[in-house]
Amino acid sequence: MRQQNPITTTATTKLVSSTSALPMFLSLVIFLFYTADTAATTPVNVGVVLDVNNEFGKIGLSCINMALSDFYSTDNSHYKTRLLLNIRDSKRDVVGAAAAALDLIKNVQVQAIIGPENSMQTNFVINLGNKSQVPILSFSATSPSLASIRSSYFFRGVTNDSSQVGAITALIQAFGWREAVPIYMDNDFGEGVIPYLTDALQTVEAHVPYRSVISPVASDDQIVKELKKLRKMQTRVFIVHMVPSLGSRLFAKAKEIGMMEEGFVWIVTDGLTDFLDSLEPSVIDSMQGVIGVRHYVPRTKKLESFRVRWKRKFQQENPSIVDAKLSIFGLLAYDATVALAMAVEKSGVGNFVFDETNISSNATDLEAFGVSQMLQSLAFQIVNVNDYGTRGIGFWTPEKGLVKKLNSTKSNKCASQPNLGHIIWPGDPASVPRGWEIPTNQKKLRIGVPMKSGFSDFVEVKNDTTTNKTIVTGYCIDVFDAVMETLPYAVTHEYIPFPMGNGTSTGTYNDLIYQVYLGKFDAVVGDTTIVSNRSRYVDFTLPYTESGVSMIVPIKDNKKKNAWVFLKPLTWELWVTSVCFVVFIGFVVWVLEHRINEDFRGPVEHQFGTSFWFSFSTMVFCQRERVISNLGRFVVIVWCFVVLILTQSYTASLTSHLTVQQLKPTITDVHELLKRGENVGYQKGSFVTGILKQLGFNENKLIVYNSPEECDELFKKGSAKGGIAAAFDEVPYMRLFIGQYCSKYTMTEPTFKTAGFGFAFPLHSPLVPAVSRAILNVTESDKMKKIEDAYFKRHASCPDQSTLASSDSLGLNSFWGLFLIAGITAILALIIFMAMFVYEHWQVLKKSDPRTSLWTRIRVLLRIFISRDLSAHTFKDKSRNGVTEPSPLTHYPASPSSYSQHTAFAFNGEQGTPSTENNDPNPNLNDDTAQQIVQHVIQIPNLNHEIPSTP
């Protein structure tokens, strides 16, 4: 057994590997704080495992040596410990790295190991360190898969590759690319980031149609074969994640086969971007237009001073390497070494500031670490390869997203437009690449179209016998062609009938859509409806037609079958209300006119008939009676206004019933079809059959038709003779059918919602959003109207189907306001008239003689009310013309008994001298006479004594 490591002998608790973006030395310092032997002052053996024969390993080793030299300078010369480096060569091999680490642990008994260089080597060494309790410090193993090991003795001084995924997906989203293909090495380094990248792309609605895996030892021929495979695909956005040695070969071959030209997009991760400055000019030349993502290291005076010192020292130690570049991994190696030296010496973190809010109260619990308050936000620089080097075009941070300047206060995290500098794309195009192209192995898009015999206005397939070519025309074809012309780039296509060869479609629309899923068609254009079950196999564009499934039924003429049609314009409530108001207005006019207007006097039946004749005759404005009183005229004016509106509305409604109402649907309810067991029709191959079955129709009640003519024949037969009583189809078909037979059929409720016609493309096709936007442009312009007129304008002469529905009768709810106004006017006139009448004859109601009952006085007042008002100007005019009325007083003797007899007549209603005017049997008691009688009656001191009767 190996002797216990003096650094780890006191470790008694579970430790957690630092796999976050924190600087490695923070976790390491805390680890050694609890595990170091404070009494140790002797030299500490530390192992270094690197590929010392390549440039990367030499740069790392040089930085490690400089770190120890700088650390133990005058500032830390009082330290009692010294790190002694024991360097081993990993020989660029996983086994070599493991053997070197085992030698260091077993034979040298090192207290820690710095390295190895890559993720594959580190994966093996971590297990050795975990078993021997030796800390492993890595400054270059970036694979996220190492985090799954969860070793307590592994510390990573570099952020893993998943941290740059946010910057890459931000670029994809900003430029609107819908697909991207990752190209990565077939090892732990390459595979580790792919799950994170794929998940991140899905969050921005970008699809990964293919993953290109290239072996680290692949030959040039194998690389070319894989690139040609990619070139045949539609996607033109590639994300490269590999080491510089393989990446440089990849881009050299990509340029050779024409994949660095216009239309291609290449994005490289920091595994390649961090070394762009050290690549050969020929490699840089093959990478023109590439976008790279790398860690951002601010340029400071201290960093520049270190870079100068390092380059001088490195050139002295490695004279064969010319113009070596200090990479970020050299800086990380420097920091890792300093962190280890500090931890060994001080075994604490006294010189650092930590936020310990997340640290457990248990002193031995290291599952939560303090966070350095000096830590800055993680930032990546976006660079563009052009000319002979790289040029920074922006930055990405988790807080701000893509920004042109790092110190910008404006966040661009959720913006859809990139806030970056000018980018030179491969091939130097004038615009941003759209991210996809028609595959080079296909010169044209293969567009499947349905071949059928009916409804040819939508799609019609013909064979030109002269040229022996297939000609496809129709409304859907013209719309698609117009949409393609609207795109900012050319997309060539050819129409392929489905199925090919036999001239008729033997499949359904679902079968046609499924051909896109199978890869036989690149798209489907035609009268294809957007439905949910089809969207599982294809992506639809936005619809370009109106939506819905409706029912059509025959219409019948009811005009000759109803002799009482003249009553239908008004509802019974409105008829009754109108009659009641005729009676009421006639009564009001009689009350206001009968005392002063001869036209409203005479026998009772004459006055009754005259009053209601006058009110009714106003409906046709043929009344001959005059209206004299102002109150009566006011009432008649309002009533005439009501009558005018009511009669005009009645005339319009009756006209509608006599002309439009004759076209009435034979059936208006689906449930009525089910109840009767009627047959219904649907178009062959349509999805409507599923809707009908869901409604409850038996399959033996469903009749198929192929064309409008065949549907019309089925309607003529009727359900009883094997035909149909109704047909169900989508609204565009129904409008075309009714346009052809507009006098025979109509559309009725219900209408089932659908999404309308749309073009079908493969799942996640980048053409879908572009074509959808083009559809909006076409539908909002006059192009769509011209196309519709070309195919459907000939049916525009048919009447609007909405007018074929039965006209409703006019109801009281449409006129109650008018009746309310007329009623209030009439009642107000009555109130004013009665108030004036009672005021003028108030003396009749005075109780001057207590022996006279109230009812007797009221009867006198009523007698006055039904009599003429001789004081009115109409009767005064007669007096001036020599017409005089005999005074009723001349018929009674000038004696008390005579007054008593006259009074008895007035109060008891006994017969006196009749009036001869108009043969009126009532006494001719005008107002003056009545007043005289009342005055004499009131002056009689005692009316209870017996009065002799007049002979």
PDB file of N, CA, C and O in Angstrom, residues 746-777:
ATOM      1  N   THR A 746     -77.959  25.549 -51.140  1.00  0.00           N
ATOM      2  CA  THR A 746     -77.480  26.589 -50.239  1.00  0.00           C
ATOM      3  C   THR A 746     -76.661  25.971 -49.121  1.00  0.00           C
ATOM      4  O   THR A 746     -76.820  24.775 -48.802  1.00  0.00           O
ATOM      5  N   MET A 747     -75.780  26.777 -48.532  1.00  0.00           N
ATOM      6  CA  MET A 747     -75.005  26.347 -47.367  1.00  0.00           C
ATOM      7  C   MET A 747     -75.762  26.689 -46.100  1.00  0.00           C
ATOM      8  O   MET A 747     -76.326  27.768 -45.968  1.00  0.00           O
ATOM      9  N   THR A 748     -75.770  25.776 -45.154  1.00  0.00           N
ATOM     10  CA  THR A 748     -76.447  25.993 -43.877  1.00  0.00           C
ATOM     11  C   THR A 748     -75.498  25.641 -42.751  1.00  0.00           C
ATOM     12  O   THR A 748     -74.427  25.068 -42.946  1.00  0.00           O
ATOM     13  N   GLU A 749     -75.925  25.988 -41.560  1.00  0.00           N
ATOM     14  CA  GLU A 749     -75.163  25.605 -40.378  1.00  0.00           C
ATOM     15  C   GLU A 749     -75.307  24.104 -40.166  1.00  0.00           C
ATOM     16  O   GLU A 749     -76.266  23.492 -40.651  1.00  0.00           O
ATOM     17  N   PRO A 750     -74.404  23.431 -39.426  1.00  0.00           N
ATOM     18  CA  PRO A 750     -73.281  24.075 -38.751  1.00  0.00           C
ATOM     19  C   PRO A 750     -72.043  24.138 -39.650  1.00  0.00           C
ATOM     20  O   PRO A 750     -71.969  23.448 -40.665  1.00  0.00           O
ATOM     21  N   THR A 751     -71.092  24.977 -39.257  1.00  0.00           N
ATOM     22  CA  THR A 751     -69.796  25.045 -39.916  1.00  0.00           C
ATOM     23  C   THR A 751     -68.733  24.574 -38.933  1.00  0.00           C
ATOM     24  O   THR A 751     -68.598  25.127 -37.857  1.00  0.00           O
ATOM     25  N   PHE A 752     -68.017  23.533 -39.311  1.00  0.00           N
ATOM     26  CA  PHE A 752     -66.981  22.979 -38.449  1.00  0.00           C
ATOM     27  C   PHE A 752     -65.648  23.654 -38.776  1.00  0.00           C
ATOM     28  O   PHE A 752     -65.279  23.803 -39.937  1.00  0.00           O
ATOM     29  N   LYS A 753     -64.948  24.072 -37.760  1.00  0.00           N
ATOM     30  CA  LYS A 753     -63.719  24.835 -37.937  1.00  0.00           C
ATOM     31  C   LYS A 753     -62.574  23.957 -38.441  1.00  0.00           C
ATOM     32  O   LYS A 753     -62.327  22.876 -37.934  1.00  0.00           O
ATOM     33  N   THR A 754     -61.892  24.450 -39.447  1.00  0.00           N
ATOM     34  CA  THR A 754     -60.631  23.869 -39.925  1.00  0.00           C
ATOM     35  C   THR A 754     -59.678  25.013 -40.213  1.00  0.00           C
ATOM     36  O   THR A 754     -60.069  26.182 -40.170  1.00  0.00           O
ATOM     37  N   ALA A 755     -58.431  24.671 -40.528  1.00  0.00           N
ATOM     38  CA  ALA A 755     -57.412  25.709 -40.712  1.00  0.00           C
ATOM     39  C   ALA A 755     -57.313  26.201 -42.145  1.00  0.00           C
ATOM     40  O   ALA A 755     -56.611  27.166 -42.408  1.00  0.00           O
ATOM     41  N   GLY A 756     -58.002  25.583 -43.091  1.00  0.00           N
ATOM     42  CA  GLY A 756     -57.915  26.016 -44.478  1.00  0.00           C
ATOM     43  C   GLY A 756     -56.842  25.263 -45.253  1.00  0.00           C
ATOM     44  O   GLY A 756     -56.191  24.345 -44.752  1.00  0.00           O
ATOM     45  N   PHE A 757     -56.640  25.657 -46.516  1.00  0.00           N
ATOM     46  CA  PHE A 757     -55.636  25.028 -47.372  1.00  0.00           C
ATOM     47  C   PHE A 757     -54.256  25.593 -47.052  1.00  0.00           C
ATOM     48  O   PHE A 757     -54.087  26.793 -46.832  1.00  0.00           O
ATOM     49  N   GLY A 758     -53.249  24.711 -47.066  1.00  0.00           N
ATOM     50  CA  GLY A 758     -51.873  25.134 -46.855  1.00  0.00           C
ATOM     51  C   GLY A 758     -50.923  24.258 -47.645  1.00  0.00           C
ATOM     52  O   GLY A 758     -51.280  23.167 -48.105  1.00  0.00           O
ATOM     53  N   PHE A 759     -49.708  24.731 -47.832  1.00  0.00           N
ATOM     54  CA  PHE A 759     -48.669  23.952 -48.514  1.00  0.00           C
ATOM     55  C   PHE A 759     -47.906  23.127 -47.484  1.00  0.00           C
ATOM     56  O   PHE A 759     -47.600  23.615 -46.392  1.00  0.00           O
ATOM     57  N   ALA A 760     -47.596  21.878 -47.838  1.00  0.00           N
ATOM     58  CA  ALA A 760     -46.939  20.950 -46.912  1.00  0.00           C
ATOM     59  C   ALA A 760     -45.472  20.796 -47.291  1.00  0.00           C
ATOM     60  O   ALA A 760     -45.136  20.615 -48.466  1.00  0.00           O
ATOM     61  N   PHE A 761     -44.601  20.867 -46.257  1.00  0.00           N
ATOM     62  CA  PHE A 761     -43.163  20.674 -46.432  1.00  0.00           C
ATOM     63  C   PHE A 761     -42.677  19.671 -45.393  1.00  0.00           C
ATOM     64  O   PHE A 761     -43.390  19.367 -44.419  1.00  0.00           O
ATOM     65  N   PRO A 762     -41.475  19.145 -45.562  1.00  0.00           N
ATOM     66  CA  PRO A 762     -40.948  18.215 -44.547  1.00  0.00           C
ATOM     67  C   PRO A 762     -40.854  18.882 -43.180  1.00  0.00           C
ATOM     68  O   PRO A 762     -40.781  20.107 -43.061  1.00  0.00           O
ATOM     69  N   LEU A 763     -40.880  18.064 -42.152  1.00  0.00           N
ATOM     70  CA  LEU A 763     -40.761  18.574 -40.786  1.00  0.00           C
ATOM     71  C   LEU A 763     -39.484  19.383 -40.628  1.00  0.00           C
ATOM     72  O   LEU A 763     -38.417  18.993 -41.095  1.00  0.00           O
ATOM     73  N   HIS A 764     -39.623  20.521 -39.985  1.00  0.00           N
ATOM     74  CA  HIS A 764     -38.507  21.433 -39.682  1.00  0.00           C
ATOM     75  C   HIS A 764     -37.866  22.013 -40.937  1.00  0.00           C
ATOM     76  O   HIS A 764     -36.709  22.454 -40.894  1.00  0.00           O
ATOM     77  N   SER A 765     -38.597  22.044 -42.024  1.00  0.00           N
ATOM     78  CA  SER A 765     -38.041  22.619 -43.249  1.00  0.00           C
ATOM     79  C   SER A 765     -37.853  24.118 -43.082  1.00  0.00           C
ATOM     80  O   SER A 765     -38.776  24.823 -42.635  1.00  0.00           O
ATOM     81  N   PRO A 766     -36.686  24.645 -43.440  1.00  0.00           N
ATOM     82  CA  PRO A 766     -36.485  26.095 -43.342  1.00  0.00           C
ATOM     83  C   PRO A 766     -37.307  26.876 -44.353  1.00  0.00           C
ATOM     84  O   PRO A 766     -37.406  28.096 -44.248  1.00  0.00           O
ATOM     85  N   LEU A 767     -37.905  26.190 -45.326  1.00  0.00           N
ATOM     86  CA  LEU A 767     -38.752  26.876 -46.291  1.00  0.00           C
ATOM     87  C   LEU A 767     -40.084  27.317 -45.696  1.00  0.00           C
ATOM     88  O   LEU A 767     -40.714  28.248 -46.202  1.00  0.00           O
ATOM     89  N   VAL A 768     -40.537  26.652 -44.634  1.00  0.00           N
ATOM     90  CA  VAL A 768     -41.866  26.920 -44.087  1.00  0.00           C
ATOM     91  C   VAL A 768     -42.018  28.369 -43.627  1.00  0.00           C
ATOM     92  O   VAL A 768     -42.973  29.047 -44.035  1.00  0.00           O
ATOM     93  N   PRO A 769     -41.146  28.909 -42.772  1.00  0.00           N
ATOM     94  CA  PRO A 769     -41.333  30.308 -42.374  1.00  0.00           C
ATOM     95  C   PRO A 769     -41.199  31.287 -43.526  1.00  0.00           C
ATOM     96  O   PRO A 769     -41.915  32.281 -43.596  1.00  0.00           O
ATOM     97  N   ALA A 770     -40.273  30.987 -44.472  1.00  0.00           N
ATOM     98  CA  ALA A 770     -40.095  31.889 -45.606  1.00  0.00           C
ATOM     99  C   ALA A 770     -41.332  31.892 -46.498  1.00  0.00           C
ATOM    100  O   ALA A 770     -41.800  32.947 -46.941  1.00  0.00           O
ATOM    101  N   VAL A 771     -41.887  30.713 -46.779  1.00  0.00           N
ATOM    102  CA  VAL A 771     -43.076  30.627 -47.626  1.00  0.00           C
ATOM    103  C   VAL A 771     -44.290  31.221 -46.913  1.00  0.00           C
ATOM    104  O   VAL A 771     -45.145  31.862 -47.538  1.00  0.00           O
ATOM    105  N   SER A 772     -44.377  31.024 -45.598  1.00  0.00           N
ATOM    106  CA  SER A 772     -45.501  31.592 -44.843  1.00  0.00           C
ATOM    107  C   SER A 772     -45.495  33.113 -44.918  1.00  0.00           C
ATOM    108  O   SER A 772     -46.546  33.751 -45.097  1.00  0.00           O
ATOM    109  N   ARG A 773     -44.328  33.706 -44.771  1.00  0.00           N
ATOM    110  CA  ARG A 773     -44.242  35.165 -44.908  1.00  0.00           C
ATOM    111  C   ARG A 773     -44.594  35.601 -46.329  1.00  0.00           C
ATOM    112  O   ARG A 773     -45.247  36.638 -46.533  1.00  0.00           O
ATOM    113  N   ALA A 774     -44.172  34.818 -47.309  1.00  0.00           N
ATOM    114  CA  ALA A 774     -44.511  35.146 -48.696  1.00  0.00           C
ATOM    115  C   ALA A 774     -46.012  35.034 -48.945  1.00  0.00           C
ATOM    116  O   ALA A 774     -46.588  35.815 -49.714  1.00  0.00           O
ATOM    117  N   ILE A 775     -46.685  34.069 -48.295  1.00  0.00           N
ATOM    118  CA  ILE A 775     -48.138  33.940 -48.418  1.00  0.00           C
ATOM    119  C   ILE A 775     -48.832  35.189 -47.898  1.00  0.00           C
ATOM    120  O   ILE A 775     -49.787  35.704 -48.496  1.00  0.00           O
ATOM    121  N   LEU A 776     -48.354  35.705 -46.785  1.00  0.00           N
ATOM    122  CA  LEU A 776     -48.938  36.930 -46.241  1.00  0.00           C
ATOM    123  C   LEU A 776     -48.770  38.090 -47.218  1.00  0.00           C
ATOM    124  O   LEU A 776     -49.683  38.906 -47.403  1.00  0.00           O
ATOM    125  N   ASN A 777     -47.596  38.163 -47.832  1.00  0.00           N
ATOM    126  CA  ASN A 777     -47.372  39.242 -48.802  1.00  0.00           C
ATOM    127  C   ASN A 777     -48.310  39.122 -50.000  1.00  0.00           C
ATOM    128  O   ASN A 777     -48.826  40.129 -50.497  1.00  0.00           O
TER     129      ASN A 777
END
